[in-house]
PDB file of C-alpha atoms and ligand atoms in Angstrom:
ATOM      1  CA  UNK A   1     -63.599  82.921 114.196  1.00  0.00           C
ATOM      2  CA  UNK A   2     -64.255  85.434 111.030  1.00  0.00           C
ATOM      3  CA  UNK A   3     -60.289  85.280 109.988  1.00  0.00           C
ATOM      4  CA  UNK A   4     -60.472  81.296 109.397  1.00  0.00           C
ATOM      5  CA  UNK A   5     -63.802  81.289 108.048  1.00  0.00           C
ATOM      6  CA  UNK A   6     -63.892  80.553 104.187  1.00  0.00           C
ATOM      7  CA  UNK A   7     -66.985  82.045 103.341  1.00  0.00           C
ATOM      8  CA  UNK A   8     -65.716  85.208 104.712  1.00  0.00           C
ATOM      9  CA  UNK A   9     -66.079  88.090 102.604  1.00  0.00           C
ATOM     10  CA  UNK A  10     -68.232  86.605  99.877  1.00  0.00           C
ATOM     11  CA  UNK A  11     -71.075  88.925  98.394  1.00  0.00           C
ATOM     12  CA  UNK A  12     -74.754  88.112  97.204  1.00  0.00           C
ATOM     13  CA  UNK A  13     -74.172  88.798  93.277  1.00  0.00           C
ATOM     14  CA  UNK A  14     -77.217  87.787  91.894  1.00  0.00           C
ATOM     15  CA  UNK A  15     -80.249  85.811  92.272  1.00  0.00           C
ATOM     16  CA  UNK A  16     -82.222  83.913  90.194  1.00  0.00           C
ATOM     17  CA  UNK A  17     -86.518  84.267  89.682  1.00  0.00           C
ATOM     18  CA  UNK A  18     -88.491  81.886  88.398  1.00  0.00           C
ATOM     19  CA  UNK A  19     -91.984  82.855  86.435  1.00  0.00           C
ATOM     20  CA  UNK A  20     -94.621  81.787  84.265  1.00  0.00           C
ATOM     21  CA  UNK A  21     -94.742  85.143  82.140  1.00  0.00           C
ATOM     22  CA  UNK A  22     -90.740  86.126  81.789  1.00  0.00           C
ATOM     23  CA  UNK A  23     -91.337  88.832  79.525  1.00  0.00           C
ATOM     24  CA  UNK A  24     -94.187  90.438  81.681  1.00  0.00           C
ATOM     25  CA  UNK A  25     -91.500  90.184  84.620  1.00  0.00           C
ATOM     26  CA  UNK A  26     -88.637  91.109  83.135  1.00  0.00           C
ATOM     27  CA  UNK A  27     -90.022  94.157  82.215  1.00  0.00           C
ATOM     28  CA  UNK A  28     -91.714  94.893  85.653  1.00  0.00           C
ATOM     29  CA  UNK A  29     -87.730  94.690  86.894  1.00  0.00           C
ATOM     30  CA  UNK A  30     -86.315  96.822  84.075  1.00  0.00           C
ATOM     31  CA  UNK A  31     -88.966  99.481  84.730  1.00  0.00           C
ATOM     32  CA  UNK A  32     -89.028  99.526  88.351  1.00  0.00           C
ATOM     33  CA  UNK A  33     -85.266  99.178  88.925  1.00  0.00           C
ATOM     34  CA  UNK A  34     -83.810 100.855  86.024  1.00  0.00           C
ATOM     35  CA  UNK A  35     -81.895  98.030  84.664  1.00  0.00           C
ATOM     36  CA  UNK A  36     -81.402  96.812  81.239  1.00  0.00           C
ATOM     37  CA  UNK A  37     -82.624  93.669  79.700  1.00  0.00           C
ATOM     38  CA  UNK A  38     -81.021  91.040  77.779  1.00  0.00           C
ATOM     39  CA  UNK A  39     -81.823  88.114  76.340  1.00  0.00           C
ATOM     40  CA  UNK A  40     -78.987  84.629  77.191  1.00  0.00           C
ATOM     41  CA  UNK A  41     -78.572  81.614  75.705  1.00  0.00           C
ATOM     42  CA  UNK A  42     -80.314  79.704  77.919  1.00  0.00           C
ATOM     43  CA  UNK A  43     -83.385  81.444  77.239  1.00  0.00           C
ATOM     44  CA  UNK A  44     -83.691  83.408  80.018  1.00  0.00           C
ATOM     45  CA  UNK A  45     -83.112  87.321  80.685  1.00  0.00           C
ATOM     46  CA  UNK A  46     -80.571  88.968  82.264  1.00  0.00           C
ATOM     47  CA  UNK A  47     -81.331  92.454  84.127  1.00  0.00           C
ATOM     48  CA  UNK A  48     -78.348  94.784  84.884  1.00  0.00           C
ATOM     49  CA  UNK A  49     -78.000  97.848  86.391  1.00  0.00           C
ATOM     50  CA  UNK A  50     -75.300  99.319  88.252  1.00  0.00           C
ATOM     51  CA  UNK A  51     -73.854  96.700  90.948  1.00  0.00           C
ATOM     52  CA  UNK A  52     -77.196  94.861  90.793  1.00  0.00           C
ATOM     53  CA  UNK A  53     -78.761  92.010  88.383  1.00  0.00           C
ATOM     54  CA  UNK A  54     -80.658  89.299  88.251  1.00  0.00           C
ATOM     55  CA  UNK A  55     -81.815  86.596  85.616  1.00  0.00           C
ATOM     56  CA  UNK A  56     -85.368  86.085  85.051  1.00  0.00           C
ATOM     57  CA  UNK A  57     -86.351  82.469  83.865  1.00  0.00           C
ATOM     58  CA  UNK A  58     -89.354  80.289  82.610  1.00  0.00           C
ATOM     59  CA  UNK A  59     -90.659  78.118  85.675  1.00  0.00           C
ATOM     60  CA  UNK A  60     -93.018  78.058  88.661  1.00  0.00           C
ATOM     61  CA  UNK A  61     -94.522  81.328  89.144  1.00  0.00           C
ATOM     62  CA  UNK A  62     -92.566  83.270  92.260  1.00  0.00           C
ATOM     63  CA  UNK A  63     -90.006  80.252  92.544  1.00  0.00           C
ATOM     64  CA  UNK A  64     -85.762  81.716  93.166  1.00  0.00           C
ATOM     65  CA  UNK A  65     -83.742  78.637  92.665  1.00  0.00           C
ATOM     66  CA  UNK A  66     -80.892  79.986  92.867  1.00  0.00           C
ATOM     67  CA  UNK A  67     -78.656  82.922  95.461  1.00  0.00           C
ATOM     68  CA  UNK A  68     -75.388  83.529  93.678  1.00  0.00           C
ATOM     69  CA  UNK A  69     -72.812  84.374  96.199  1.00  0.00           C
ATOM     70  CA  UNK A  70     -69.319  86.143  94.078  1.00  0.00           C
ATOM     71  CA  UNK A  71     -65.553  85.927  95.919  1.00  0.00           C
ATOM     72  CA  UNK A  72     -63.109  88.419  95.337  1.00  0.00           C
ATOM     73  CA  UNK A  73     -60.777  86.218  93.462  1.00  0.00           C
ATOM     74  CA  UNK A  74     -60.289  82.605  92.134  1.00  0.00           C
ATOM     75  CA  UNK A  75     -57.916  81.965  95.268  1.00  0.00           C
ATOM     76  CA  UNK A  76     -60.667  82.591  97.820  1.00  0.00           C
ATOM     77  CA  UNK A  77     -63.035  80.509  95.700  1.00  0.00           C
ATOM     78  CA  UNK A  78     -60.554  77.277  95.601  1.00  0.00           C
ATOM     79  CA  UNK A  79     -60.239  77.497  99.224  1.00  0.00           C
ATOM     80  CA  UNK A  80     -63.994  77.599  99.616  1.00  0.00           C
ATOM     81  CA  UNK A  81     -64.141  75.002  97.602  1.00  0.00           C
ATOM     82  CA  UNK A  82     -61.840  72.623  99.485  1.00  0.00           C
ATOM     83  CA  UNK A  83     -63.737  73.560 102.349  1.00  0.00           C
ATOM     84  CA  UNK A  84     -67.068  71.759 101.514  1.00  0.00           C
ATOM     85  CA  UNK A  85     -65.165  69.293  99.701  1.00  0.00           C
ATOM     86  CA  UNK A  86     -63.288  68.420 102.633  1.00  0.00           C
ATOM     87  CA  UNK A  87     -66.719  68.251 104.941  1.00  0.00           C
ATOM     88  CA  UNK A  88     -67.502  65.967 101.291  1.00  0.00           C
ATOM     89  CA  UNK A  89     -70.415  67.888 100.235  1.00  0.00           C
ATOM     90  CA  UNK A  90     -71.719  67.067  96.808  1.00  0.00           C
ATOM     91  CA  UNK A  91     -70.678  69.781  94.488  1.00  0.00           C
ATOM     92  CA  UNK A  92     -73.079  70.601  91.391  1.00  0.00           C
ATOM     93  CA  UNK A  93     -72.205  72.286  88.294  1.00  0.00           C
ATOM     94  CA  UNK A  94     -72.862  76.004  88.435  1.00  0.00           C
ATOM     95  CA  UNK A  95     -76.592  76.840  86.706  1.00  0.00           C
ATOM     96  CA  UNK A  96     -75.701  80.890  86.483  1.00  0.00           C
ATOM     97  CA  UNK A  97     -73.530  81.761  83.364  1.00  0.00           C
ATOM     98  CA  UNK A  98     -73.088  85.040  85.095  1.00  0.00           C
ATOM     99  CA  UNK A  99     -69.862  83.335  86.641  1.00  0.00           C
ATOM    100  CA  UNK A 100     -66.390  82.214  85.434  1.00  0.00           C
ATOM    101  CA  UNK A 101     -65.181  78.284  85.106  1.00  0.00           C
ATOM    102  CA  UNK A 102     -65.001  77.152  88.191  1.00  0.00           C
ATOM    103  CA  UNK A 103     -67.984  78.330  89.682  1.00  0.00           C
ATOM    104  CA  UNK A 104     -70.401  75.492  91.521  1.00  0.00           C
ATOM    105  CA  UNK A 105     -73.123  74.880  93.282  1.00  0.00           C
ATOM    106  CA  UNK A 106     -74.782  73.356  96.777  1.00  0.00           C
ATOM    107  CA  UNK A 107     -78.044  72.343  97.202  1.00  0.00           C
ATOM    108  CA  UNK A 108     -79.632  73.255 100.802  1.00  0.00           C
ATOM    109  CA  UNK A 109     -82.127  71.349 102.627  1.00  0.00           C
ATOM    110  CA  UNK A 110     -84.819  72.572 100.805  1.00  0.00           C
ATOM    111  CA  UNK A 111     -83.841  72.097  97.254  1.00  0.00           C
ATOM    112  CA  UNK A 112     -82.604  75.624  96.857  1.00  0.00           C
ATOM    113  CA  UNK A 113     -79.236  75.982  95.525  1.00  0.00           C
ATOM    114  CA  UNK A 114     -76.308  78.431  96.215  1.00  0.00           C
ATOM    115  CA  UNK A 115     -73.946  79.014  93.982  1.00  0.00           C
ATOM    116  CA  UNK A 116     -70.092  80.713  94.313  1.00  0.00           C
ATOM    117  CA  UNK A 117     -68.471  81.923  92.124  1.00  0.00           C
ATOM    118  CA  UNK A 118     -66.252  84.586  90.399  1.00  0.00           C
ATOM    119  CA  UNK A 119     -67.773  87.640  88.238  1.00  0.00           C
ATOM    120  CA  UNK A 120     -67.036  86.599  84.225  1.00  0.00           C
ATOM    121  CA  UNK A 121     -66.032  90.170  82.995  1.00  0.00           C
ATOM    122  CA  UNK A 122     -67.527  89.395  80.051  1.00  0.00           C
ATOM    123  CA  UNK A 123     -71.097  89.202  81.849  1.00  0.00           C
ATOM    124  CA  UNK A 124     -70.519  92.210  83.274  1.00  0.00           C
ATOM    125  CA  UNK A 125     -71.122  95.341  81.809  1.00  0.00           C
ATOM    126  CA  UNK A 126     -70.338  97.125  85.113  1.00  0.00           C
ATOM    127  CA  UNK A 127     -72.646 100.451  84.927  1.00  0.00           C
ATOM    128  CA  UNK A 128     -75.870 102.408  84.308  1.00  0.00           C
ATOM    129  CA  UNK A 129     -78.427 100.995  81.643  1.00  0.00           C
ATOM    130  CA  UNK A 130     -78.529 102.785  78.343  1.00  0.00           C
ATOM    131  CA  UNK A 131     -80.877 104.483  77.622  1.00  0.00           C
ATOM    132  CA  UNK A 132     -82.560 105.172  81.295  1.00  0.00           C
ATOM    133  CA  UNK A 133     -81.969 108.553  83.022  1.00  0.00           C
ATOM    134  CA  UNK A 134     -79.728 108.181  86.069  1.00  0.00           C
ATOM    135  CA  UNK A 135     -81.197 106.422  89.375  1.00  0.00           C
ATOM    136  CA  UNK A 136     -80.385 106.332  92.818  1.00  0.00           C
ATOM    137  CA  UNK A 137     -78.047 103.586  93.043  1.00  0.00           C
ATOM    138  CA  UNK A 138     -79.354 100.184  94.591  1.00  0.00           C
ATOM    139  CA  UNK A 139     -76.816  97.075  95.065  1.00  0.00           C
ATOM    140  CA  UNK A 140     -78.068  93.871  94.848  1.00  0.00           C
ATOM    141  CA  UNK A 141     -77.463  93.029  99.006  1.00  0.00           C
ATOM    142  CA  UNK A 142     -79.127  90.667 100.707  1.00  0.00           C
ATOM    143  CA  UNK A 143     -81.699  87.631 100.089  1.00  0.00           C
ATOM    144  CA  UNK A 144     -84.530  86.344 102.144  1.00  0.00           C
ATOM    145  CA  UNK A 145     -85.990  82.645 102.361  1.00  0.00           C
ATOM    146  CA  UNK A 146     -88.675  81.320 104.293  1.00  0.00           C
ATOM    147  CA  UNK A 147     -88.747  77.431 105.675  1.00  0.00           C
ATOM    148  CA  UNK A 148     -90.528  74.798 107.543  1.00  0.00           C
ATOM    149  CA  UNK A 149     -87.380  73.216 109.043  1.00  0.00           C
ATOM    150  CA  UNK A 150     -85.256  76.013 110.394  1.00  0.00           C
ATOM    151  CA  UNK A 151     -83.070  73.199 112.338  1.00  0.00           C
ATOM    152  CA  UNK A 152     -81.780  71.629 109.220  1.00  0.00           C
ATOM    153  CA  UNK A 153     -81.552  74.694 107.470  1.00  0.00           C
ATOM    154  CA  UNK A 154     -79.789  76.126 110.026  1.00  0.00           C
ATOM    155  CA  UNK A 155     -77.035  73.581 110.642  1.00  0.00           C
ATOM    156  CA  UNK A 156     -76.795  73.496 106.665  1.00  0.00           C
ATOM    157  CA  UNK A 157     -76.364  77.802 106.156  1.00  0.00           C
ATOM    158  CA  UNK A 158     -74.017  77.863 109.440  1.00  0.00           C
ATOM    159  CA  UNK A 159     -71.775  74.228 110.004  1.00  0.00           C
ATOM    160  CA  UNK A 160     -71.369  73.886 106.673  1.00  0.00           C
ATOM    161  CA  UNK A 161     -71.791  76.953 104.395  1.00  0.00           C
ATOM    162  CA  UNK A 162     -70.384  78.730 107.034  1.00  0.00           C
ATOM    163  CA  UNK A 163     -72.607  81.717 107.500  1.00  0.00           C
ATOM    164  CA  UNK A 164     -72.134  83.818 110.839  1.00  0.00           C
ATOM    165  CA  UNK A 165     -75.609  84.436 113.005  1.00  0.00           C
ATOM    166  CA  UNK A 166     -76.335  87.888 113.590  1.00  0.00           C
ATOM    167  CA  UNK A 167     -79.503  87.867 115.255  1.00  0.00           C
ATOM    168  CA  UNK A 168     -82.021  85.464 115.928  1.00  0.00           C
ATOM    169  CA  UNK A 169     -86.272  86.140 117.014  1.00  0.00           C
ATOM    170  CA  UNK A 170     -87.337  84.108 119.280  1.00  0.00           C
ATOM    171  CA  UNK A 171     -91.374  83.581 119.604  1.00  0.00           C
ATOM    172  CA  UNK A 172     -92.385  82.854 123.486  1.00  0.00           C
ATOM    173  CA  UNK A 173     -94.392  79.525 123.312  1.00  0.00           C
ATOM    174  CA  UNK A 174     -97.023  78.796 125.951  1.00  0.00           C
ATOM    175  CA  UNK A 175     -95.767  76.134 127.217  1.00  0.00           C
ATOM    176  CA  UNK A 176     -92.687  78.879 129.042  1.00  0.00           C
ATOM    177  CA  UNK A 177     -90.317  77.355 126.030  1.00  0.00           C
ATOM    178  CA  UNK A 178     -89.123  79.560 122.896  1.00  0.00           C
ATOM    179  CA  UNK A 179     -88.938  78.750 119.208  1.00  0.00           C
ATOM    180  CA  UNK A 180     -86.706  80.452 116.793  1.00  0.00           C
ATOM    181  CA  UNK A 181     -88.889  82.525 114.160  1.00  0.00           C
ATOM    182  CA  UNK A 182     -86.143  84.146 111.923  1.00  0.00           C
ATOM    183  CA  UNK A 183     -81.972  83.979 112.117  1.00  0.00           C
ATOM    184  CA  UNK A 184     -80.147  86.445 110.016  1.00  0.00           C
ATOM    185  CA  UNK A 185     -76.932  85.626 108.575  1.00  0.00           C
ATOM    186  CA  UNK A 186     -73.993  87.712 107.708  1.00  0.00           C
ATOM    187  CA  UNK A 187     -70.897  87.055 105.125  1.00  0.00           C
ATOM    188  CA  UNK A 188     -68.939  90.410 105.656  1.00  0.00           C
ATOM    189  CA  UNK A 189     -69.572  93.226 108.332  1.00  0.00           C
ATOM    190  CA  UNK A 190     -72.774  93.855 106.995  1.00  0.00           C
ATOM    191  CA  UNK A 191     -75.423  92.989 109.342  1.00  0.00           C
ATOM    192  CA  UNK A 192     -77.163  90.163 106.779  1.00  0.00           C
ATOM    193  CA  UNK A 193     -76.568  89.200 103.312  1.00  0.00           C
ATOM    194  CA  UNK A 194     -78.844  85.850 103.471  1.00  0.00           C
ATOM    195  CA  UNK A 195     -81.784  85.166 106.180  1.00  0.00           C
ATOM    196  CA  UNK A 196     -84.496  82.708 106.652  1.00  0.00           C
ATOM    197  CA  UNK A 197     -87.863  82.660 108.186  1.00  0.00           C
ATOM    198  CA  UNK A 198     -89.671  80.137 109.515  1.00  0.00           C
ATOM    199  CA  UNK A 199     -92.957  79.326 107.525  1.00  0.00           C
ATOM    200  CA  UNK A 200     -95.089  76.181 106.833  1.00  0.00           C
ATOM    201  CA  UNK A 201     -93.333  75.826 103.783  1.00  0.00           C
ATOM    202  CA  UNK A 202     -90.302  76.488 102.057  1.00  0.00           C
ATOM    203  CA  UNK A 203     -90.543  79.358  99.393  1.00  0.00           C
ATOM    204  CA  UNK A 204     -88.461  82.599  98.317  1.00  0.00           C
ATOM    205  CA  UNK A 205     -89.205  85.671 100.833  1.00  0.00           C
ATOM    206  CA  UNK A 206     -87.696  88.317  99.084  1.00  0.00           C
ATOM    207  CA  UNK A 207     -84.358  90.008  98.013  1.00  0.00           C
ATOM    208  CA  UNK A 208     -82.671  93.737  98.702  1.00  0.00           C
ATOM    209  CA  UNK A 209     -81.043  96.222  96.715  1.00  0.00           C
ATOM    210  CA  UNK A 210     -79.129  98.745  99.473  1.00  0.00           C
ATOM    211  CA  UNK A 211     -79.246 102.506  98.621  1.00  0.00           C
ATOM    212  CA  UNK A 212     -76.994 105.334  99.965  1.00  0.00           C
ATOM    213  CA  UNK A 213     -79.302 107.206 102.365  1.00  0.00           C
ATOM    214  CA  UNK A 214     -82.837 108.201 103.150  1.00  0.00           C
ATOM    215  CA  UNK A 215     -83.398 110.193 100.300  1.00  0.00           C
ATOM    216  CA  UNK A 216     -82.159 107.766  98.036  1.00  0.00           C
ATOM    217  CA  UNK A 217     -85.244 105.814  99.083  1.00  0.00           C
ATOM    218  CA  UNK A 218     -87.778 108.646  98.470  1.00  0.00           C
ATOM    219  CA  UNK A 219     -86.586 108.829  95.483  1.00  0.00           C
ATOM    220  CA  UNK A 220     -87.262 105.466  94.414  1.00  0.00           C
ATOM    221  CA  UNK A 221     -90.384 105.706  96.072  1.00  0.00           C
ATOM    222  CA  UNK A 222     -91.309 108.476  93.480  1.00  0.00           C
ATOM    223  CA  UNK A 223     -90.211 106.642  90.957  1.00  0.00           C
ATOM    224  CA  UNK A 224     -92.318 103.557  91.445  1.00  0.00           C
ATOM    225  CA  UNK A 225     -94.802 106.249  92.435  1.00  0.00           C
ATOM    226  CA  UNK A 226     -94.868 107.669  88.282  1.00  0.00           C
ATOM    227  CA  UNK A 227     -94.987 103.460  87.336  1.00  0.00           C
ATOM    228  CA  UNK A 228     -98.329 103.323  89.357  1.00  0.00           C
ATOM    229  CA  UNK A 229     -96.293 100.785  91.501  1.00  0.00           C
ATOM    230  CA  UNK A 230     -97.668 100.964  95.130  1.00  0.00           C
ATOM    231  CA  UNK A 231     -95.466 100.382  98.144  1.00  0.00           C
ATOM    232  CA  UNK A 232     -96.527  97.013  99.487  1.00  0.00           C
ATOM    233  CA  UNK A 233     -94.819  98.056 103.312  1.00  0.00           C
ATOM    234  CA  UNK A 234     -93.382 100.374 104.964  1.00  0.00           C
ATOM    235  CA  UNK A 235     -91.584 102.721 104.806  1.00  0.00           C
ATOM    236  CA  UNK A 236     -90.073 101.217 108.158  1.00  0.00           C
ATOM    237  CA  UNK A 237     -86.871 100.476 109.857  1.00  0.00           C
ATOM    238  CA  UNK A 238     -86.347  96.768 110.637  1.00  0.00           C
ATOM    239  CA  UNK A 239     -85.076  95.922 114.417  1.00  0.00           C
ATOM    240  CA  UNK A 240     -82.639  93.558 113.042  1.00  0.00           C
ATOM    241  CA  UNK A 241     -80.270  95.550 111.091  1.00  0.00           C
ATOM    242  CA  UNK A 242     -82.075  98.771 111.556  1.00  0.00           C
ATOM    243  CA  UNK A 243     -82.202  99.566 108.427  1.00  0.00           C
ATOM    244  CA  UNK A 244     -85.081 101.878 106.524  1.00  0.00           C
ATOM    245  CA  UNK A 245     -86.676 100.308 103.720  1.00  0.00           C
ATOM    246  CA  UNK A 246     -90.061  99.756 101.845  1.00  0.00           C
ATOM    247  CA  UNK A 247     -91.060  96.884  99.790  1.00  0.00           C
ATOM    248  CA  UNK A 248     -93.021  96.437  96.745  1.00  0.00           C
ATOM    249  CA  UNK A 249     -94.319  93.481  95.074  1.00  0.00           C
ATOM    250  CA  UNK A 250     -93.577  91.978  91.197  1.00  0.00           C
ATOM    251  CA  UNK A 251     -96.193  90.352  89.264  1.00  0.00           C
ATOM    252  CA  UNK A 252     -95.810  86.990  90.859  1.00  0.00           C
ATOM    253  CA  UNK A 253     -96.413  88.736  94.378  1.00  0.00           C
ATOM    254  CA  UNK A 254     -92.840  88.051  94.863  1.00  0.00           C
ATOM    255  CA  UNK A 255     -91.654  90.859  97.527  1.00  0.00           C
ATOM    256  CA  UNK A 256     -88.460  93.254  96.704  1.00  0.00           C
ATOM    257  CA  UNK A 257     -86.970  95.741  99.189  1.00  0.00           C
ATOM    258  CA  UNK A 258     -85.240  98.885  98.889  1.00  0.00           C
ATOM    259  CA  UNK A 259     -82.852  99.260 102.062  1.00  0.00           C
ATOM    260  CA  UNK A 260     -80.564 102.077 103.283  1.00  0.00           C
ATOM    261  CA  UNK A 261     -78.567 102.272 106.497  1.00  0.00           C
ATOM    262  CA  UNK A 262     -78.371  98.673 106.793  1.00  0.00           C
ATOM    263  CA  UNK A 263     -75.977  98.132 110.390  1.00  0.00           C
ATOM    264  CA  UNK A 264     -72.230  97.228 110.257  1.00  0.00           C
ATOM    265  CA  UNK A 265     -71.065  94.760 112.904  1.00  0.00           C
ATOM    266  CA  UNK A 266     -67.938  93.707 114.415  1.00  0.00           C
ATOM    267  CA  UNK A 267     -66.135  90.240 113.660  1.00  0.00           C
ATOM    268  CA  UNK A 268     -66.906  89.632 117.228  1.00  0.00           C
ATOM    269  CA  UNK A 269     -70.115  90.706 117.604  1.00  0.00           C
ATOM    270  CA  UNK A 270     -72.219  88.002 119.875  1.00  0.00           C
ATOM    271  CA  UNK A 271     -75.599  86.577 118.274  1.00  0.00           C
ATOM    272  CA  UNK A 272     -78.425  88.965 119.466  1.00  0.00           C
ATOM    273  CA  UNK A 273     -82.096  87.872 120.414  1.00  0.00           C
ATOM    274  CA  UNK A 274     -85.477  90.045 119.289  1.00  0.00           C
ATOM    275  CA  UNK A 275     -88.831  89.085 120.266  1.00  0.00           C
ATOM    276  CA  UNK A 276     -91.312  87.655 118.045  1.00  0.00           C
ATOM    277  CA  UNK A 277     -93.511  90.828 117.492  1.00  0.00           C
ATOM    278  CA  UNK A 278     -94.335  93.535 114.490  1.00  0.00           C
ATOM    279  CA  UNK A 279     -91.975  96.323 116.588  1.00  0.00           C
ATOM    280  CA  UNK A 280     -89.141  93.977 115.761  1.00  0.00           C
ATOM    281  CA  UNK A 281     -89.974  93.710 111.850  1.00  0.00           C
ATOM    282  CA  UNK A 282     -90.854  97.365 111.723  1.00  0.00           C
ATOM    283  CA  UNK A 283     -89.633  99.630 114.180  1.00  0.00           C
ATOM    284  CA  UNK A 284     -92.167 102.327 112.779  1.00  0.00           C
ATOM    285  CA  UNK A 285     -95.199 100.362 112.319  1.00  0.00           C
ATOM    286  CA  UNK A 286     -97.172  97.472 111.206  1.00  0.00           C
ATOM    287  CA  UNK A 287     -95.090  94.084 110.596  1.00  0.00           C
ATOM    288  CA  UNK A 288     -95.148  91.528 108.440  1.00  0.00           C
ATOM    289  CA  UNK A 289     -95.663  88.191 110.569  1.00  0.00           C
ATOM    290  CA  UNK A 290     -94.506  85.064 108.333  1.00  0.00           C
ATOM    291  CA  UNK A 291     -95.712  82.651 110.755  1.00  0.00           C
TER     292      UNK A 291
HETATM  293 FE1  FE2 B 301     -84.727  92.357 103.735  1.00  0.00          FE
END
């Protein structure tokens, strides 16, 4: 299935946030994850730190329009392209100018867009900020959405964007049926790099920058600790994935997560089932129930 799937191997790169106060939040992401800030032509900010950054723009306060998903090469991203082509998607112009010509964009079922692309080296400046001490390091890994139609979105992220299931949570209803509370999706062996929640509306959940090991995350846990920047949950390990992580929130409320140990699975790995319950969403502790 994995060796004929186009998406296949296609990394979250960067997202996009949305906010009513960019400079307030761009600042709140260069201080609390070390990156550097620039200003683009556009008007927005980029922040970059090493393999993670995001753009910060003027707009709805907590709104991510955008997940920018990077191939290795232009090859990969050709035959992607004649992929949704083929299934005659409509194919917008890419909004990120973090990627080369060629890059493009989908819109989902709930207005969100993904866009693939290839890195522009010259948007890339590949390393540490100046000018901060060193960090842990943090990649950019996986991004989170919350919806009110998980059936369209589904069929959307999987038949056609070609997303593999990983895991699913599945709420017991009373009526003896089940309804699907969360699917996790993955793009390489890693156990997720998009997922979705069901909510009573569509909006942005939050985004994940994966760290090298447990003490990596105490360590970014002290710093947000000398920022005054309390942890908003956890630390925890997730059921799905098993990974450790805590989460803090920006200024929007918009939450980010700090992950390590995140699972590996194998191309033929079967779609796994968790119940609906705070053990699955935090192995350690309290959960945090979307719906
Ligand atoms: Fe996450």
């Amino acid at each position: 299935m994995i060796d004929h799937n186009p998406l296949w191997g296609a990394e979250l790169d960067h997202i996009r946030l949305d906010t009513a106060d960019p400079s307030k939040t761009a600042a709140f992401y260069r201080d609390a994850f070390a990156m550097s800030e620039k200003s683009l032509a556009d008007g927005s900010t980029l922040l970059q730190g090493e393999e993670r950054r995001l753009i910060v723009g003027s707009g709805i306060a907590g709104d991510q329009p955008y997940s920018a998903f990077r191939f290795a090469d232009e090859t990969r991203l050709a035959a992607y392209r004649a992929h949704l082509t083929a299934q005659g998607m409509n194919l917008m112009p890419s909004p990120t100018p973090l990627f080369s010509d060629g890059a493009f964009a989908v819109s989902d079922p709930d207005g969100r867009q993904m866009v693939f692309g290839v890195i522009d080296p010259a948007q890339d400046n590949g390393g540490s900020p100046e000018g901060h001490p060193p960090h842990p390091p943090g990649r950019m890994q996986h991004v989170v959405v919350a919806t009110a139609d998980l059936a369209a979105m589904m069929a959307f992220y999987e038949d056609t964007l070609g997303f593999v299931a990983t895991d699913h949570v599945l709420r017991d209803d009373e009526d003896g049926g089940q309804t699907l509370t969360a699917v996790f999706y993955r793009s390489t062996r890693e156990h997720h790099s998009f997922a979705m929640f069901l909510s009573d509306a569509a909006r942005p959940d939050h985004h994940a920058y994966e760290v090298s090991c447990w003490n990596d995350i105490r360590d970014w846990a002290d710093h947000m600790a000398t920022l005054e920047i309390k942890l908003w949950w956890g630390p925890g390990r997730h059921g799905p994935g098993n990974n450790l992580f805590f989460m803090v929130e920006d200024p929007d409320g918009y939450k980010v997560e700090i992950s390590a140990e995140l699972e590996n699975m194998a191309d033929d790995d079967p779609v796994r089932q968790w119940p609906h319950n705070e053990r699955s969403l935090n192995l350690w502790g309290p959960g945090w129930m979307r719906v």
